[in-house]
CSV table of C-alpha atoms in Angstrom, one decimal:
chain,number,residue,atom,x,y,z
A,50,UNK,CA,0.0,0.0,0.0
A,51,UNK,CA,1.7,3.2,-1.2
A,52,UNK,CA,0.9,6.6,0.0
A,53,UNK,CA,1.8,10.2,-1.0
A,54,UNK,CA,2.3,11.1,2.7
A,55,UNK,CA,5.9,10.0,2.7
A,56,UNK,CA,9.0,10.2,0.6
A,57,UNK,CA,9.8,7.4,-1.8
A,58,UNK,CA,12.6,6.3,0.5
A,59,UNK,CA,10.3,6.1,3.5
A,60,UNK,CA,7.7,4.4,1.4
A,61,UNK,CA,10.2,1.6,0.5
A,62,UNK,CA,11.1,1.2,4.2
A,63,UNK,CA,7.4,1.0,5.1
A,64,UNK,CA,6.9,-1.7,2.4
A,65,UNK,CA,9.8,-3.6,3.9
A,66,UNK,CA,8.3,-3.3,7.4
A,67,UNK,CA,5.0,-4.6,6.2
A,68,UNK,CA,6.8,-7.6,4.7
A,69,UNK,CA,8.6,-8.2,8.0
A,70,UNK,CA,5.3,-8.1,9.9
A,71,UNK,CA,3.6,-10.4,7.4
A,72,UNK,CA,6.5,-12.9,7.7
A,73,UNK,CA,6.1,-12.9,11.5
A,74,UNK,CA,2.3,-13.2,11.4
A,75,UNK,CA,1.7,-9.8,12.8
A,76,UNK,CA,-0.3,-7.0,11.3
A,77,UNK,CA,0.9,-3.6,10.2
A,78,UNK,CA,-2.3,-1.6,10.5
A,79,UNK,CA,-2.7,1.8,8.7
A,80,UNK,CA,-2.2,3.6,12.0
A,81,UNK,CA,1.0,1.7,12.9
A,82,UNK,CA,2.2,2.3,9.3
A,83,UNK,CA,1.6,6.0,9.6
A,84,UNK,CA,3.3,6.3,13.0
A,85,UNK,CA,6.3,4.3,11.6
A,86,UNK,CA,6.3,6.6,8.6
A,87,UNK,CA,6.4,9.7,10.8
A,88,UNK,CA,9.4,8.2,12.7
A,89,UNK,CA,11.2,7.3,9.5
A,90,UNK,CA,10.6,10.7,7.9
A,91,UNK,CA,12.3,12.6,10.7
A,92,UNK,CA,16.1,13.2,10.7
A,93,UNK,CA,16.3,13.3,14.5
A,94,UNK,CA,14.5,11.2,17.1
A,95,UNK,CA,10.9,12.1,17.8
A,96,UNK,CA,9.2,12.1,21.2
A,97,UNK,CA,5.8,10.4,21.5
A,98,UNK,CA,4.1,13.7,21.9
A,99,UNK,CA,5.8,15.2,18.9
A,100,UNK,CA,4.6,12.1,16.9
A,101,UNK,CA,1.1,12.6,18.4
A,102,UNK,CA,1.0,16.2,17.2
A,103,UNK,CA,2.0,15.2,13.7
A,104,UNK,CA,-0.4,12.2,13.7
A,105,UNK,CA,-3.3,14.5,14.6
A,106,UNK,CA,-3.0,16.2,11.2
A,107,UNK,CA,-4.6,13.1,9.7
A,108,UNK,CA,-6.2,11.5,12.8
A,109,UNK,CA,-7.9,14.3,14.6
A,110,UNK,CA,-9.0,12.3,17.6
A,111,UNK,CA,-5.6,10.7,18.3
A,112,UNK,CA,-4.8,10.6,22.0
A,113,UNK,CA,-1.6,9.5,23.9
A,114,UNK,CA,-2.7,5.9,24.3
A,115,UNK,CA,-3.1,5.7,20.4
A,116,UNK,CA,0.5,6.7,19.8
A,117,UNK,CA,1.9,4.6,22.7
A,118,UNK,CA,0.1,1.5,21.5
A,119,UNK,CA,1.5,1.9,18.0
A,120,UNK,CA,5.0,2.6,19.4
A,121,UNK,CA,4.8,-0.5,21.6
A,122,UNK,CA,4.0,-2.6,18.6
A,123,UNK,CA,6.8,-1.1,16.6
A,124,UNK,CA,9.2,-1.6,19.4
A,125,UNK,CA,8.2,-5.3,19.8
A,126,UNK,CA,8.7,-5.8,16.1
A,127,UNK,CA,12.1,-4.1,16.2
A,128,UNK,CA,11.0,-1.5,13.7
A,129,UNK,CA,11.8,1.4,16.0
A,130,UNK,CA,14.2,1.9,18.9
A,131,UNK,CA,13.6,4.1,21.9
A,132,UNK,CA,16.6,6.3,22.7
A,133,UNK,CA,16.2,6.4,26.4
A,134,UNK,CA,18.5,9.4,27.0
A,135,UNK,CA,16.2,11.5,24.8
A,136,UNK,CA,12.9,9.7,25.5
A,137,UNK,CA,12.5,9.6,21.7
A,138,UNK,CA,12.1,7.1,18.9
A,139,UNK,CA,14.1,6.4,15.8
A,140,UNK,CA,13.3,4.0,12.9
A,141,UNK,CA,15.1,0.7,12.4
A,142,UNK,CA,13.8,-1.3,9.5
A,143,UNK,CA,16.2,-4.2,9.0
A,144,UNK,CA,15.7,-7.7,7.5
A,145,UNK,CA,13.4,-10.0,9.4
A,146,UNK,CA,16.5,-11.9,10.7
A,147,UNK,CA,17.4,-8.8,12.8
A,148,UNK,CA,14.3,-8.7,15.0
A,149,UNK,CA,16.0,-7.9,18.3
A,150,UNK,CA,19.6,-6.9,17.6
A,151,UNK,CA,21.8,-5.1,20.1
A,152,UNK,CA,21.6,-1.4,19.5
A,153,UNK,CA,24.3,1.1,20.0
A,154,UNK,CA,23.7,4.8,19.4
A,155,UNK,CA,25.9,7.8,18.9
A,156,UNK,CA,24.0,10.9,20.0
A,157,UNK,CA,25.2,14.4,19.0
A,158,UNK,CA,24.7,16.8,21.9
A,159,UNK,CA,24.7,19.8,19.6
A,160,UNK,CA,22.4,19.0,16.7
A,161,UNK,CA,20.5,16.0,18.2
A,162,UNK,CA,21.3,13.6,15.4
A,163,UNK,CA,21.4,10.0,16.4
A,164,UNK,CA,23.3,7.3,14.4
A,165,UNK,CA,22.7,3.7,15.1
A,166,UNK,CA,25.8,1.4,15.2
A,167,UNK,CA,25.5,-2.3,14.7
A,168,UNK,CA,28.9,-3.4,16.0
A,169,UNK,CA,28.7,-7.1,17.0
A,170,UNK,CA,32.1,-6.8,18.8
A,171,UNK,CA,30.6,-4.2,21.2
A,172,UNK,CA,27.6,-6.5,21.8
A,173,UNK,CA,29.8,-9.5,22.3
A,174,UNK,CA,32.1,-7.6,24.7
A,175,UNK,CA,29.2,-6.5,26.8
A,176,UNK,CA,27.7,-10.0,26.9
A,177,UNK,CA,31.1,-11.6,27.8
A,178,UNK,CA,31.6,-9.0,30.7
A,179,UNK,CA,28.1,-9.8,32.0
A,180,UNK,CA,28.7,-13.5,31.9
A,181,UNK,CA,31.9,-13.1,33.8
A,182,UNK,CA,29.9,-11.4,36.5
A,183,UNK,CA,27.2,-14.1,36.5
A,184,UNK,CA,24.7,-11.9,34.8
A,185,UNK,CA,22.4,-13.2,32.1
A,186,UNK,CA,21.5,-10.4,29.6
A,187,UNK,CA,18.1,-10.1,28.0
A,188,UNK,CA,19.0,-7.2,25.8
A,189,UNK,CA,21.1,-4.1,25.7
A,190,UNK,CA,21.2,-0.6,24.4
A,191,UNK,CA,24.3,1.6,24.5
A,192,UNK,CA,24.0,5.3,24.1
A,193,UNK,CA,27.1,7.4,23.6
A,194,UNK,CA,27.0,11.2,23.6
A,195,UNK,CA,29.4,13.5,21.8
A,196,UNK,CA,29.7,15.6,18.7
A,197,UNK,CA,29.0,14.3,15.2
A,198,UNK,CA,31.5,15.0,12.4
A,199,UNK,CA,29.3,17.8,10.9
A,200,UNK,CA,29.1,19.7,14.3
A,201,UNK,CA,32.8,19.2,14.9
A,202,UNK,CA,33.6,20.7,11.5
A,203,UNK,CA,31.2,23.6,11.9
A,204,UNK,CA,32.8,26.9,13.0
A,205,UNK,CA,31.6,28.0,16.4
A,206,UNK,CA,32.0,31.7,17.4
A,207,UNK,CA,30.8,31.6,21.0
A,208,UNK,CA,31.8,28.1,22.2
A,209,UNK,CA,35.3,27.9,23.7
A,210,UNK,CA,37.4,25.0,22.5
A,211,UNK,CA,39.2,22.7,24.9
A,212,UNK,CA,42.5,24.4,24.0
A,213,UNK,CA,41.4,28.0,24.4
A,214,UNK,CA,41.5,29.7,27.8
A,215,UNK,CA,38.1,30.7,29.1
């Protein structure tokens, strides 16, 4: 089901998400599809209330439980991640084999951009450290804050650098 609401790139990801859900025997409703599309269309993570405001353009009566139910489904399916530090959501449409992969995020403190890493070595190191301590992991999310390459390269007039006296 294609829609003019989203860019062609997002529409392709939505079609992939629908295929993933169908293969798992779950249903991507129109509302869930629209919420996922809103998440995917945004360059930075979106809060539930930001998504709700944007959803109300087409679903006038949408209320907080509406958005949270859709987000819960998308989280369960591994189609979005919640960036806890920001209490916001980003899209993650992978193959159906990657239902619950370990997520690592790089969060830019300046522009708010979030990049997802998928480094199996990091996940393996965390799991091994947990095992050494007798801890059985059930999932992990790592959030790393700093400055993205674009923000590092951008000239700043009012922010002191680490080398400059204050």
